[in-house]
Amino acid sequence: MKVLVFGAGVVGTAAAYYLNQAGHEVTVVERNEGAGLETSFANGGIVGAFTSRPWATPEAPRMLLKWLGRSDGPYLFRLRADWAQWSWALKFLRQCTRERFERSQQVSLRLSTYSYGCLQEVRAREQIEYDQRADGVMHLYRTQQQLDQAAAAELADPDPRFHPEVIDMRRTVEIEPALAASAGRYAGALYFPQDESGDAYKFTAALAAAAERQGVDFRYGVALRRLKSEGGRIVAADTDQGRFEADAFVMSVGAFSPLVLKKIGIRVPIYPLKGYSVTIPTAGHHGAPGVAIHEGSRRIVMSRLGERLRAAGTAELTGYDSSISQTRTQAILDVTMALFPECGDAAKAERWAGFRPMTPDCLPILGRTRYDNLYMDTGHGSTGWTYACGSGRVIADMISGKEPEIDLTGLTADRF
């Protein structure tokens, strides 16, 4: 079967890889000049199979109010005359109940652990190197109360596989000595030793290269314009480089998916949440962590990528504005350097911004649409790399007429 995949980020590339493995003739169209150059390019670097949590928590509304109007805070809501923004925000707030959060969390863990297994298989099969580290992820908390509350929430999960180690600062510094300089400012941490980190861009580029060697046709510099439908099916895709025809189509263009889908009458509640990162060179310095870090008070993640330290965070609800805020990137840099003062050369830090394709419940949308040969593999939010391989395997199974290996309840478009 001829399959056309839209988008060569980590999600679309993984789908193309698995479709090729399943024996399909696969073409990928991507508007950039290579794979992984948008959301996948400089993200936080966490593969959080055991720590992935929806952002729509019962505490989220309070956190939004706390930081309202602060240009340097972890959350920023820039009001616009944009119905899609307001509609998405209201749906997000409706998800912030204990019952809905816990339901979404179980769905997230179901997909993330499945996807982690897929990632491990792909990595071993293709011998992909991407500055991967298997040192775990550590969530730091400033006060004992914050630590106790977070621990109680995590340990309430009935599955002990997802329980973290609850550790005081003495043990925290034993695991990650680079924290010694700032240990007095924190009460302790939750440590998830099973999780990993690495460079999502390097992984995506390497996976695309492997897929291309095996026959996937990547068409870079090609921008999707419109899908053409006939009789309840998609028959072609019009691009700025001409028309592409196929038997099946996969939508994996992240935050831009709603802009394409609405032209054929499909509305999906995906909105871009802009995030920022700074990448600090660490060569010649000895104070960068090996363990991936989540700084709880400012919602910033930090991961060691070879001779670089990546720090990422913030959620900015501001539409498709891709500009880089010096204020917000400086806030990330300041938190990072305060935590690890000898980690690297802050003056040479590279600043970046990207769009997280976020749904109100912070879970992706997978599966067939009302057009029976158009599939969605989009809306992965802040955990695209964590979910990518599992999502790609699911889509490949569906297009191949096979039953997916995991339950898709809570992941299909009909939940909205």
Short mmCIF file of C-alpha atoms in Angstrom, two decimals, residues 133-295:
data_model
loop_
_atom_site.label_atom_id
_atom_site.label_comp_id
_atom_site.label_asym_id
_atom_site.label_seq_id
_atom_site.Cartn_x
_atom_site.Cartn_y
_atom_site.Cartn_z
CA ARG A 133 21.73 8.45 29.18
CA ALA A 134 19.95 5.91 31.37
CA ASP A 135 20.62 7.67 34.69
CA GLY A 136 17.00 8.36 35.54
CA VAL A 137 15.03 11.55 36.16
CA MET A 138 15.01 13.44 39.46
CA HIS A 139 12.18 15.82 40.48
CA LEU A 140 13.45 18.42 42.97
CA TYR A 141 11.21 20.13 45.56
CA ARG A 142 12.07 23.16 47.66
CA THR A 143 9.97 22.40 50.76
CA GLN A 144 9.16 19.25 52.68
CA GLN A 145 5.47 19.95 52.20
CA GLN A 146 5.85 20.07 48.42
CA LEU A 147 7.89 16.87 48.47
CA ASP A 148 5.37 15.08 50.70
CA GLN A 149 2.43 16.13 48.52
CA ALA A 150 4.16 15.03 45.33
CA ALA A 151 5.21 11.73 46.90
CA ALA A 152 1.68 11.01 48.12
CA ALA A 153 0.27 11.60 44.64
CA GLU A 154 2.85 9.36 42.96
CA LEU A 155 2.66 6.55 45.52
CA ALA A 156 -1.13 6.46 45.20
CA ASP A 157 -0.74 4.80 41.81
CA PRO A 158 -1.83 1.17 42.23
CA ASP A 159 0.98 -0.05 39.96
CA PRO A 160 4.27 -0.11 41.90
CA ARG A 161 6.25 0.05 38.64
CA PHE A 162 5.52 3.76 38.56
CA HIS A 163 6.49 4.52 42.15
CA PRO A 164 9.53 6.78 42.54
CA GLU A 165 12.15 6.65 45.23
CA VAL A 166 11.44 9.41 47.77
CA ILE A 167 14.84 10.74 48.85
CA ASP A 168 16.23 13.46 51.10
CA MET A 169 18.94 15.84 49.93
CA ARG A 170 21.75 13.74 51.35
CA ARG A 171 20.73 10.84 49.15
CA THR A 172 19.96 13.21 46.27
CA VAL A 173 23.53 14.51 46.29
CA GLU A 174 24.89 10.96 46.51
CA ILE A 175 23.05 10.12 43.29
CA GLU A 176 23.84 13.44 41.61
CA PRO A 177 26.95 15.12 43.11
CA ALA A 178 26.52 18.20 40.90
CA LEU A 179 23.63 19.21 43.18
CA ALA A 180 25.93 19.71 46.18
CA ALA A 181 26.30 23.46 45.58
CA SER A 182 22.55 24.09 45.77
CA ALA A 183 21.48 21.34 48.17
CA GLY A 184 20.60 23.78 50.95
CA ARG A 185 17.77 25.27 48.90
CA TYR A 186 15.86 22.00 48.46
CA ALA A 187 14.16 19.50 50.75
CA GLY A 188 14.53 16.41 48.61
CA ALA A 189 13.45 14.71 45.42
CA LEU A 190 11.45 12.02 43.73
CA TYR A 191 13.80 9.81 41.74
CA PHE A 192 12.63 7.75 38.77
CA PRO A 193 15.65 5.56 37.95
CA GLN A 194 14.01 3.84 34.96
CA ASP A 195 13.67 6.93 32.77
CA GLU A 196 16.15 8.23 30.21
CA SER A 197 17.29 11.34 28.42
CA GLY A 198 18.97 12.18 25.14
CA ASP A 199 18.93 14.39 22.07
CA ALA A 200 15.57 14.03 20.31
CA TYR A 201 16.86 15.76 17.19
CA LYS A 202 19.80 13.37 16.85
CA PHE A 203 17.45 10.43 17.35
CA THR A 204 14.99 11.73 14.74
CA ALA A 205 17.69 12.43 12.17
CA ALA A 206 19.24 8.99 12.70
CA LEU A 207 15.88 7.23 12.50
CA ALA A 208 15.04 9.12 9.31
CA ALA A 209 18.38 8.08 7.82
CA ALA A 210 17.70 4.45 8.75
CA ALA A 211 14.22 4.61 7.26
CA GLU A 212 15.56 6.22 4.09
CA ARG A 213 18.17 3.47 3.68
CA GLN A 214 15.34 0.95 3.92
CA GLY A 215 13.27 2.61 1.21
CA VAL A 216 11.27 5.48 2.73
CA ASP A 217 11.15 8.46 0.35
CA PHE A 218 11.63 11.72 2.29
CA ARG A 219 10.62 14.82 0.33
CA TYR A 220 12.07 17.80 2.17
CA GLY A 221 11.22 21.41 1.40
CA VAL A 222 7.65 20.44 0.47
CA ALA A 223 4.80 22.31 2.18
CA LEU A 224 1.37 20.70 2.46
CA ARG A 225 -1.42 22.99 1.26
CA ARG A 226 -4.65 21.01 1.11
CA LEU A 227 -6.07 17.49 1.11
CA LYS A 228 -8.38 16.47 -1.72
CA SER A 229 -11.31 14.19 -0.89
CA GLU A 230 -13.78 12.16 -2.93
CA GLY A 231 -16.50 9.84 -1.69
CA GLY A 232 -15.45 9.80 1.95
CA ARG A 233 -11.78 9.18 1.18
CA ILE A 234 -8.69 11.29 0.71
CA VAL A 235 -7.35 10.83 -2.79
CA ALA A 236 -4.44 13.26 -2.92
CA ALA A 237 -2.48 15.98 -1.16
CA ASP A 238 -1.73 19.28 -2.86
CA THR A 239 1.61 20.85 -1.94
CA ASP A 240 3.70 23.76 -3.13
CA GLN A 241 5.64 21.18 -5.18
CA GLY A 242 2.66 19.52 -6.84
CA ARG A 243 0.17 16.76 -6.06
CA PHE A 244 0.93 13.52 -4.18
CA GLU A 245 -1.40 10.53 -4.40
CA ALA A 246 -1.55 7.56 -2.04
CA ASP A 247 -3.80 4.84 -0.65
CA ALA A 248 -3.54 6.04 2.96
CA PHE A 249 -2.49 9.29 4.62
CA VAL A 250 -1.05 10.05 8.07
CA MET A 251 -1.36 13.50 9.66
CA SER A 252 1.70 14.19 11.83
CA VAL A 253 2.33 17.92 11.50
CA GLY A 254 1.91 18.64 15.20
CA ALA A 255 0.54 22.06 16.12
CA PHE A 256 -0.22 22.79 12.47
CA SER A 257 -2.58 19.82 12.12
CA PRO A 258 -5.76 21.84 12.91
CA LEU A 259 -4.95 24.35 10.16
CA VAL A 260 -4.85 21.59 7.53
CA LEU A 261 -7.69 19.45 8.87
CA LYS A 262 -10.24 22.26 9.16
CA LYS A 263 -10.08 22.71 5.38
CA ILE A 264 -11.70 19.27 5.00
CA GLY A 265 -14.20 19.73 7.81
CA ILE A 266 -12.28 18.09 10.68
CA ARG A 267 -11.84 20.12 13.85
CA VAL A 268 -9.39 18.92 16.46
CA PRO A 269 -8.69 20.68 19.79
CA ILE A 270 -4.95 21.04 19.31
CA TYR A 271 -3.33 24.36 20.15
CA PRO A 272 0.33 25.42 20.11
CA LEU A 273 1.90 25.84 23.55
CA LYS A 274 5.19 27.53 22.93
CA GLY A 275 8.11 26.30 24.98
CA TYR A 276 11.67 27.54 25.24
CA SER A 277 15.05 25.97 25.80
CA VAL A 278 18.63 27.01 26.35
CA THR A 279 21.57 24.76 25.49
CA ILE A 280 24.73 25.43 27.47
CA PRO A 281 28.15 24.16 26.29
CA THR A 282 29.81 22.19 29.10
CA ALA A 283 33.24 21.43 27.61
CA GLY A 284 35.96 22.28 30.13
CA HIS A 285 33.48 22.47 33.01
CA HIS A 286 32.77 19.81 35.60
CA GLY A 287 29.54 20.89 37.29
CA ALA A 288 26.86 19.62 34.91
CA PRO A 289 24.55 16.82 36.10
CA GLY A 290 24.39 13.35 34.61
CA VAL A 291 20.93 12.64 35.95
CA ALA A 292 18.09 14.47 34.20
CA ILE A 293 16.52 17.06 36.50
CA HIS A 294 13.02 18.51 36.87
CA GLU A 295 13.05 21.68 38.97
#
